[in-house]
C-alpha positions as a LaTeX table, in Angstrom:
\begin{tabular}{lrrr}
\hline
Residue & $x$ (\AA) & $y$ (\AA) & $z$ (\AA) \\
\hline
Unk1 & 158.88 & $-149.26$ & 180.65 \\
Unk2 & 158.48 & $-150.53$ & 177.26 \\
Unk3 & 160.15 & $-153.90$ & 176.85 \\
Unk4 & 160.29 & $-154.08$ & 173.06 \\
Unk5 & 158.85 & $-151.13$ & 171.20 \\
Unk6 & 158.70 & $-151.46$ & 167.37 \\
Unk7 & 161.39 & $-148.98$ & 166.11 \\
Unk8 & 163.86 & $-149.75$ & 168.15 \\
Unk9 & 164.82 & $-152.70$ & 165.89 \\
Unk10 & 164.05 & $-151.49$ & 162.88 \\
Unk11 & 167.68 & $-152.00$ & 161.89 \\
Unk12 & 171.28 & $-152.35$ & 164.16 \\
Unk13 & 171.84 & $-148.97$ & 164.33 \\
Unk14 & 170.48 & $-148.54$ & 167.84 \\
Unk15 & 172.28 & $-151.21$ & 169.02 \\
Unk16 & 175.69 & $-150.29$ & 167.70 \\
Unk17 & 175.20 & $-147.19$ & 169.66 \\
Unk18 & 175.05 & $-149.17$ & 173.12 \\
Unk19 & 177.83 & $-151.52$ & 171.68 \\
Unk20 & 180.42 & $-148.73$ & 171.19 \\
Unk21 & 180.29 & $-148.20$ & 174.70 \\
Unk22 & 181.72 & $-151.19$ & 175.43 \\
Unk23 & 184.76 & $-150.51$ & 173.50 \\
Unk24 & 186.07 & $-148.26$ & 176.11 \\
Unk25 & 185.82 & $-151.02$ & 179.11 \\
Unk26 & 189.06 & $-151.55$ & 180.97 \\
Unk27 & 189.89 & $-155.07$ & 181.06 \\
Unk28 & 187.28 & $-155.69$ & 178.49 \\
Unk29 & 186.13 & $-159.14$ & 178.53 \\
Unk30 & 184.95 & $-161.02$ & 174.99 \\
Unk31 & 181.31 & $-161.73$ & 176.14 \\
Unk32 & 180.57 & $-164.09$ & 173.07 \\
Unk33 & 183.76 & $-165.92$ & 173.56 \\
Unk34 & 183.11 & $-165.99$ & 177.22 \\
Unk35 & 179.35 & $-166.98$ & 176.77 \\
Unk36 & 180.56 & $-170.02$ & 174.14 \\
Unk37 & 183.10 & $-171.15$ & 176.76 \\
Unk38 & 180.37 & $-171.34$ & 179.55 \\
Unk39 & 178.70 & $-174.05$ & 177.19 \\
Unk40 & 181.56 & $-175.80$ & 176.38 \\
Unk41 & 181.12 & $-175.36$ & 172.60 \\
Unk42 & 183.30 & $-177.07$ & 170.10 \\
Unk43 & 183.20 & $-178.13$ & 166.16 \\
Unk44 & 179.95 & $-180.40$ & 165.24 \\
Unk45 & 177.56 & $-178.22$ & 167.62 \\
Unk46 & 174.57 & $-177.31$ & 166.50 \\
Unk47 & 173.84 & $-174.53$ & 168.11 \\
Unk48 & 171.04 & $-171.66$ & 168.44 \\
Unk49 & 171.13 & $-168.16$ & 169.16 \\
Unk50 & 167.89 & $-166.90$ & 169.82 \\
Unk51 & 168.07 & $-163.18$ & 169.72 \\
Unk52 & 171.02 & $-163.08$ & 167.43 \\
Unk53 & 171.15 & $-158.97$ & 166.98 \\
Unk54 & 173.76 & $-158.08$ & 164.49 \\
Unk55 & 175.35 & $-161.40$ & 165.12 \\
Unk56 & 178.09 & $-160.83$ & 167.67 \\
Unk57 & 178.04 & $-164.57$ & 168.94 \\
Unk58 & 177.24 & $-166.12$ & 165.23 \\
Unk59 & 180.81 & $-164.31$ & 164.03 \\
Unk60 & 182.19 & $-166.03$ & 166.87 \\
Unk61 & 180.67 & $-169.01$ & 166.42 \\
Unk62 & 181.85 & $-168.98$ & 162.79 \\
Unk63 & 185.37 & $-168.17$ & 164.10 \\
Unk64 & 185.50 & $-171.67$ & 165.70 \\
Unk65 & 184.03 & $-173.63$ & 163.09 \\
Unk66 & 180.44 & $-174.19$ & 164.57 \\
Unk67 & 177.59 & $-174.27$ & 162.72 \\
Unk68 & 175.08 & $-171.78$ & 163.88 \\
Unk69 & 171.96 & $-170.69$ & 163.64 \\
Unk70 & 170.37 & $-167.21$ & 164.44 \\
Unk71 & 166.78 & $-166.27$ & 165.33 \\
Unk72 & 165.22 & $-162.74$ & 165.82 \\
Unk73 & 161.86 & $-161.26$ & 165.74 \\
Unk74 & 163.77 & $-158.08$ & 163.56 \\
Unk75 & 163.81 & $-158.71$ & 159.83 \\
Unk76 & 166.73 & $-155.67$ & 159.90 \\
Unk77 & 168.55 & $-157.17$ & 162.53 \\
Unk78 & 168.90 & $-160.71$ & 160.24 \\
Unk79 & 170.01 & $-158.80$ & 157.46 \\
Unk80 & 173.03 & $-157.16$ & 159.54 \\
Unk81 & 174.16 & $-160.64$ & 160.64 \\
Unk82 & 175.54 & $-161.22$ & 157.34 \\
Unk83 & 174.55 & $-164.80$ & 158.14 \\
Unk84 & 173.36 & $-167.37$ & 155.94 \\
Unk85 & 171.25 & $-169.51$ & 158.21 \\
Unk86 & 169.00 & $-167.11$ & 160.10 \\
Unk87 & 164.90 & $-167.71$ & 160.92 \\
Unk88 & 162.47 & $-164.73$ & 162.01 \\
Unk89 & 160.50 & $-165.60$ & 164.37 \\
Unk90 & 159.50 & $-165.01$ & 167.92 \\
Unk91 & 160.73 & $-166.72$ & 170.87 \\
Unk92 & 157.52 & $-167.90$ & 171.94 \\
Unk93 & 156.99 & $-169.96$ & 169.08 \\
Unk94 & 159.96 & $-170.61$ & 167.29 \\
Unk95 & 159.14 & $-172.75$ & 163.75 \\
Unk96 & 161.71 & $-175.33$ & 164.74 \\
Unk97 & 161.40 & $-179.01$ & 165.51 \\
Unk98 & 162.09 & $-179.99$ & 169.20 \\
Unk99 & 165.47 & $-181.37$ & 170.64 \\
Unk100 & 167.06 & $-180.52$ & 167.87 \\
Unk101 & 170.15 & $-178.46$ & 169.01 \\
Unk102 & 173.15 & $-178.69$ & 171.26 \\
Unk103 & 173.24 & $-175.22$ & 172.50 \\
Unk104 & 170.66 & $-172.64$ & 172.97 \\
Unk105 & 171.75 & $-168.82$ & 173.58 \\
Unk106 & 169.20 & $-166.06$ & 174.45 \\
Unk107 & 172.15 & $-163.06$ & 175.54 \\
Unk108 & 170.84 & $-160.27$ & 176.50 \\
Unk109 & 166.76 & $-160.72$ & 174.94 \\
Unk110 & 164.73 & $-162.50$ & 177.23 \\
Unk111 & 163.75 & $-159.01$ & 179.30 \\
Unk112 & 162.15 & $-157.42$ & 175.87 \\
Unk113 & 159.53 & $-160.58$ & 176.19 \\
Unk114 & 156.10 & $-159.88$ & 177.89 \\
Unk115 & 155.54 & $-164.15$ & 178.38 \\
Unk116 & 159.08 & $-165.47$ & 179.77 \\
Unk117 & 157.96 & $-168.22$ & 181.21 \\
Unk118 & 156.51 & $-169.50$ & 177.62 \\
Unk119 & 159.75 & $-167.96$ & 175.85 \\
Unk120 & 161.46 & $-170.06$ & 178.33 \\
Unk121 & 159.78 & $-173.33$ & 177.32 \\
Unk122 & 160.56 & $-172.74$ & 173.70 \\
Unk123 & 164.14 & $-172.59$ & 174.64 \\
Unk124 & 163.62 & $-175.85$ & 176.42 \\
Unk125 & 161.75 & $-177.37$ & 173.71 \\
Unk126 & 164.42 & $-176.76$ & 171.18 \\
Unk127 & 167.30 & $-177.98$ & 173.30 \\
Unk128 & 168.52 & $-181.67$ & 172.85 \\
Unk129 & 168.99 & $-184.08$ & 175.68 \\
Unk130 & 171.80 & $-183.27$ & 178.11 \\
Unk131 & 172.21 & $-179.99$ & 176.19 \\
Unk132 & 172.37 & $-176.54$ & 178.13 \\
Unk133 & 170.87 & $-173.00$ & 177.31 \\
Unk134 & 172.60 & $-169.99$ & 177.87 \\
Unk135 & 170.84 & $-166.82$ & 178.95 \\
Unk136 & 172.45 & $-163.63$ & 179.25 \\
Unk137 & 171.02 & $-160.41$ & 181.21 \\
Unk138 & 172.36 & $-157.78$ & 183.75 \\
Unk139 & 171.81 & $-157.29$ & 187.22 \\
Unk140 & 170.32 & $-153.90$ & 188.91 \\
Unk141 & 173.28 & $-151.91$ & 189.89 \\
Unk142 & 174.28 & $-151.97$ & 185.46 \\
Unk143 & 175.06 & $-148.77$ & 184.77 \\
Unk144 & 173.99 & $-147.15$ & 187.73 \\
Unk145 & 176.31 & $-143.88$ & 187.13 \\
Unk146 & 174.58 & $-143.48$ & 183.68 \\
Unk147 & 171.12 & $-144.10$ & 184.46 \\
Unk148 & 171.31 & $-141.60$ & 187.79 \\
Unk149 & 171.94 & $-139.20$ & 185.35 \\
Unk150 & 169.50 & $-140.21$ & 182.58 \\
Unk151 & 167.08 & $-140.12$ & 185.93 \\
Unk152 & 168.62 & $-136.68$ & 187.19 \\
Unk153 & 167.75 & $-135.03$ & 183.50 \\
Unk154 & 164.27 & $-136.75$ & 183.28 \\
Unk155 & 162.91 & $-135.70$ & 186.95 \\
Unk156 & 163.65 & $-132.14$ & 185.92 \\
Unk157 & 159.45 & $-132.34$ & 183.77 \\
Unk158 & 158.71 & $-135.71$ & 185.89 \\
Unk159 & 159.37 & $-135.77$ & 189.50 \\
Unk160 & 160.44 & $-138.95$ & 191.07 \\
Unk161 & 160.44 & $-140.82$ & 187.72 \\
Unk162 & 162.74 & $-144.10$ & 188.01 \\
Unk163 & 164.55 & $-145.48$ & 185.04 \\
Unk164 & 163.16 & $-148.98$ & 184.80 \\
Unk165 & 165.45 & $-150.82$ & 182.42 \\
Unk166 & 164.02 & $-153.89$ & 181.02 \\
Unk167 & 167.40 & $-155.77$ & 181.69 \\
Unk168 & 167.71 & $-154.30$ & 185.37 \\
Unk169 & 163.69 & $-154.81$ & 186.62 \\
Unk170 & 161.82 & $-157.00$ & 184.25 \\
Unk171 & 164.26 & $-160.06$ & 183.94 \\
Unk172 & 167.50 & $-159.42$ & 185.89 \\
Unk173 & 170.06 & $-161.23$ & 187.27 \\
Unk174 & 168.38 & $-160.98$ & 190.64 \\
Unk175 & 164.89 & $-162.59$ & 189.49 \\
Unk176 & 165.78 & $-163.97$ & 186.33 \\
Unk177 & 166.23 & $-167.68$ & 187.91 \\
Unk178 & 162.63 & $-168.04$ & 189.67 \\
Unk179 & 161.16 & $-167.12$ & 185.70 \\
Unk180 & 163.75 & $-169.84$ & 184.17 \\
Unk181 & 163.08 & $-172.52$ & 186.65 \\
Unk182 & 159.27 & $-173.16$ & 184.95 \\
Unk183 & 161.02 & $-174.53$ & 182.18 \\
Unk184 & 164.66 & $-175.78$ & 183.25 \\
Unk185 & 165.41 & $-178.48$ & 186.22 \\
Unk186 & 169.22 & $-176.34$ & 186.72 \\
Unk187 & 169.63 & $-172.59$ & 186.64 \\
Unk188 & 173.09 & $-171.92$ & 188.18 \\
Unk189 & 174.09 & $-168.12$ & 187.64 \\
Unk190 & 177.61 & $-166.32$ & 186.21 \\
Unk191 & 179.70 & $-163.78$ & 186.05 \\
Unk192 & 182.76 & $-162.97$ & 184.72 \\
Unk193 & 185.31 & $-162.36$ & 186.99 \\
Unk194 & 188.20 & $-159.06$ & 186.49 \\
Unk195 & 186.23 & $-156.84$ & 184.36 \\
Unk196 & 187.27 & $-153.20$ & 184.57 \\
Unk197 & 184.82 & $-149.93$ & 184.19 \\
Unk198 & 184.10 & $-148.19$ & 181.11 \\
Unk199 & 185.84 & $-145.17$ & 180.80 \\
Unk200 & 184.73 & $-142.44$ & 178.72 \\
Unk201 & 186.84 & $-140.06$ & 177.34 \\
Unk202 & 184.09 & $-138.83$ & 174.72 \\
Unk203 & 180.64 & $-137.41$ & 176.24 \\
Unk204 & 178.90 & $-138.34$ & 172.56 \\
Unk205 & 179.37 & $-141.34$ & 173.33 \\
Unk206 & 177.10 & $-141.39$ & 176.32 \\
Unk207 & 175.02 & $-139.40$ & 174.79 \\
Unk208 & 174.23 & $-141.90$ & 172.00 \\
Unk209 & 173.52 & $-144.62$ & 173.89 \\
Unk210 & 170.88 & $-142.63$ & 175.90 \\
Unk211 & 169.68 & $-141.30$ & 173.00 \\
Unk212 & 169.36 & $-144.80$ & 171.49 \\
Unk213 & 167.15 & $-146.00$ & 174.23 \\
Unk214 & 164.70 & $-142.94$ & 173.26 \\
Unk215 & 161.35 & $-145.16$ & 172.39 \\
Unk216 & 161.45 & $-146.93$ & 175.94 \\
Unk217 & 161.17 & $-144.08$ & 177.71 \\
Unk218 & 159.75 & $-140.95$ & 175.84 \\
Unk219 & 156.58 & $-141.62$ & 177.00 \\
Unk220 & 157.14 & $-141.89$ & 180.34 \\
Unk221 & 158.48 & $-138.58$ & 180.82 \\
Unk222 & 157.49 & $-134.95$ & 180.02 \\
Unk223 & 160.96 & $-133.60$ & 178.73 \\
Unk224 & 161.29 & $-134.03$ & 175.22 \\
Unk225 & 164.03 & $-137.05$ & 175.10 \\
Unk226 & 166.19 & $-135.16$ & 173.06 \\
Unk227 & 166.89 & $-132.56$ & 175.90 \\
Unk228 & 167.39 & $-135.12$ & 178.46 \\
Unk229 & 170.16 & $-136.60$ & 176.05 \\
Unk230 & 171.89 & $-133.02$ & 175.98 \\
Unk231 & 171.81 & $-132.79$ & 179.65 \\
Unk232 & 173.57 & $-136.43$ & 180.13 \\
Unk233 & 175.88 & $-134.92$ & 177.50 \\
Unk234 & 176.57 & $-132.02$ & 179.18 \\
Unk235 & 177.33 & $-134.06$ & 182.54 \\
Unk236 & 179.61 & $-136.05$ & 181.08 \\
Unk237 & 181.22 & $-133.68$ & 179.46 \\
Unk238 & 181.94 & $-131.95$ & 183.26 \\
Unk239 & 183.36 & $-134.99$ & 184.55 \\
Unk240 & 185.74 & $-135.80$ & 181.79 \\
Unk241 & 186.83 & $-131.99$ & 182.30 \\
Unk242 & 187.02 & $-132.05$ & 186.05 \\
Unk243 & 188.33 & $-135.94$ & 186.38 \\
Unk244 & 189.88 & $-136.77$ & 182.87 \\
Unk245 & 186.85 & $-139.24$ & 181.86 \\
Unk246 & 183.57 & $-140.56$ & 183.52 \\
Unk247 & 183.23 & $-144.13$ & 185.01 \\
Unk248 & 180.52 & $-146.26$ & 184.68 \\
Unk249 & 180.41 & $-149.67$ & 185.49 \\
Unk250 & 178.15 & $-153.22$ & 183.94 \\
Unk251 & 176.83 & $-155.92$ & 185.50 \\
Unk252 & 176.14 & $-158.73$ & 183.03 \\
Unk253 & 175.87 & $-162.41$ & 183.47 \\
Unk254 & 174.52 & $-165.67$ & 182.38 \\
Unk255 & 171.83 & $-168.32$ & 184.04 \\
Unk256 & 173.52 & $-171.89$ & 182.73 \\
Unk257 & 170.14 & $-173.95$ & 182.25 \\
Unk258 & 169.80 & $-177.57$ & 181.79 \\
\hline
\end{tabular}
């Protein structure tokens, strides 16, 4: 398991491949507005996200009127934000002065770190007095329909091979609060209540989010990644004949940590 190999950021467009699958959720929740409600966010924030990605939570936070800023290690990523007042750098030593900011988000970026507990501090660090950091992962059953099948194509070169997502193994919902609790005095944990499966109608769309997930795992496994992408496909594909569309469901949530 690879936790942050170096093309996968290159630029968004791996990521927009896993964030189209969220557009066919039933019941979709807003996960930035949801994540911004958690810490209680309102106009004269200053506020981090750590992690920022194409800037999902720094067009929300410009939707409210906060002032944000947004941090990632990808120089490509930045550039997609479309955001003015961005820093690259790495979590484990960010080039900011300490207590310093409101709110800290890390969604969904703390599991591609080898040293959480020092990533962890950083957050800390940066984080005023009686502010609060949230951090955003999944828990181990996330897309367990997908990733059976991702598994089911991949033990057909490597027997008994196990898809180890970074989010699901290396810093989960399950063990992310031991790692946080170096570095925070509170870790509470959240999740959003009513959300409905994703419901595919459209096996490429599968497909591409597999295939976007190619430099974690190619080396791991003897099929070329490529084939096990056509055989997801091709599952998919059966179930959306046979059933009308194929289910999957997500398991995401947030550590609140003051």
């Amino acid at each position: 398991m690879v936790l942050n190999p170096v093309t996968q950021y290159i630029d968004d467009r791996n990521l927009r491949a896993r964030q189209r699958l969220w557009e066919f959720q039933e019941r979709p929740i807003d996960l930035a507005a949801w994540v911004l409600d958690l810490a209680d966010i309102g106009p004269g924030d200053r506020v981090l996200d750590v992690g920022c990605g194409n800037g999902m939570y720094l067009r929300e936070l410009r939707r409210r009127g906060v002032a944000g800023v947004g941090c990632d290690l990808s120089v490509g990523m930045l550039r997609a934000t479309g955001h003015h007042e961005v820093v690259n750098a790495d979590v484990t030593w960010l080039p900011l002065e300490s207590a310093i900011f409101d709110t800290v988000l890390a969604p969904h970026m703390l599991y591609h770190v080898e040293n959480r507990v020092e990533a962890a501090g950083e957050l800390r660090r940066v984080l005023g007095v009686g502010g609060t950091c949230i951090i955003v992962t999944n828990g181990v059953g996330h897309l367990r329909s997908l990733r059976d099948l991702v598994e089911g194509a991949a033990r057909a070169g490597t027997p008994d091979w196990e898809m180890r997502n970074p989010s699901t193994h290396a810093f989960s919902l399950e063990n992310g609060a031991d790692q946080l609790r170096h570095a925070f005095d509170v870790v509470s944990i959240v999740r959003p209540r009513g959300v409905g499966p994703v419901v595919i109608d459209d096996a490429t769309v599968a497909a591409d989010y597999v295939a976007s997930i190619a430099d974690h795992y190619q080396d791991e496994v003897d099929r070329p990644w490529i084939e096990v992408v056509e055989d997801v496909r091709r599952s998919v594909q059966a179930a959306i004949d046979t059933d009308g569309a194929f289910h999957v469901a997500g398991d995401t949530g947030a550590f609140i940590c003051r």
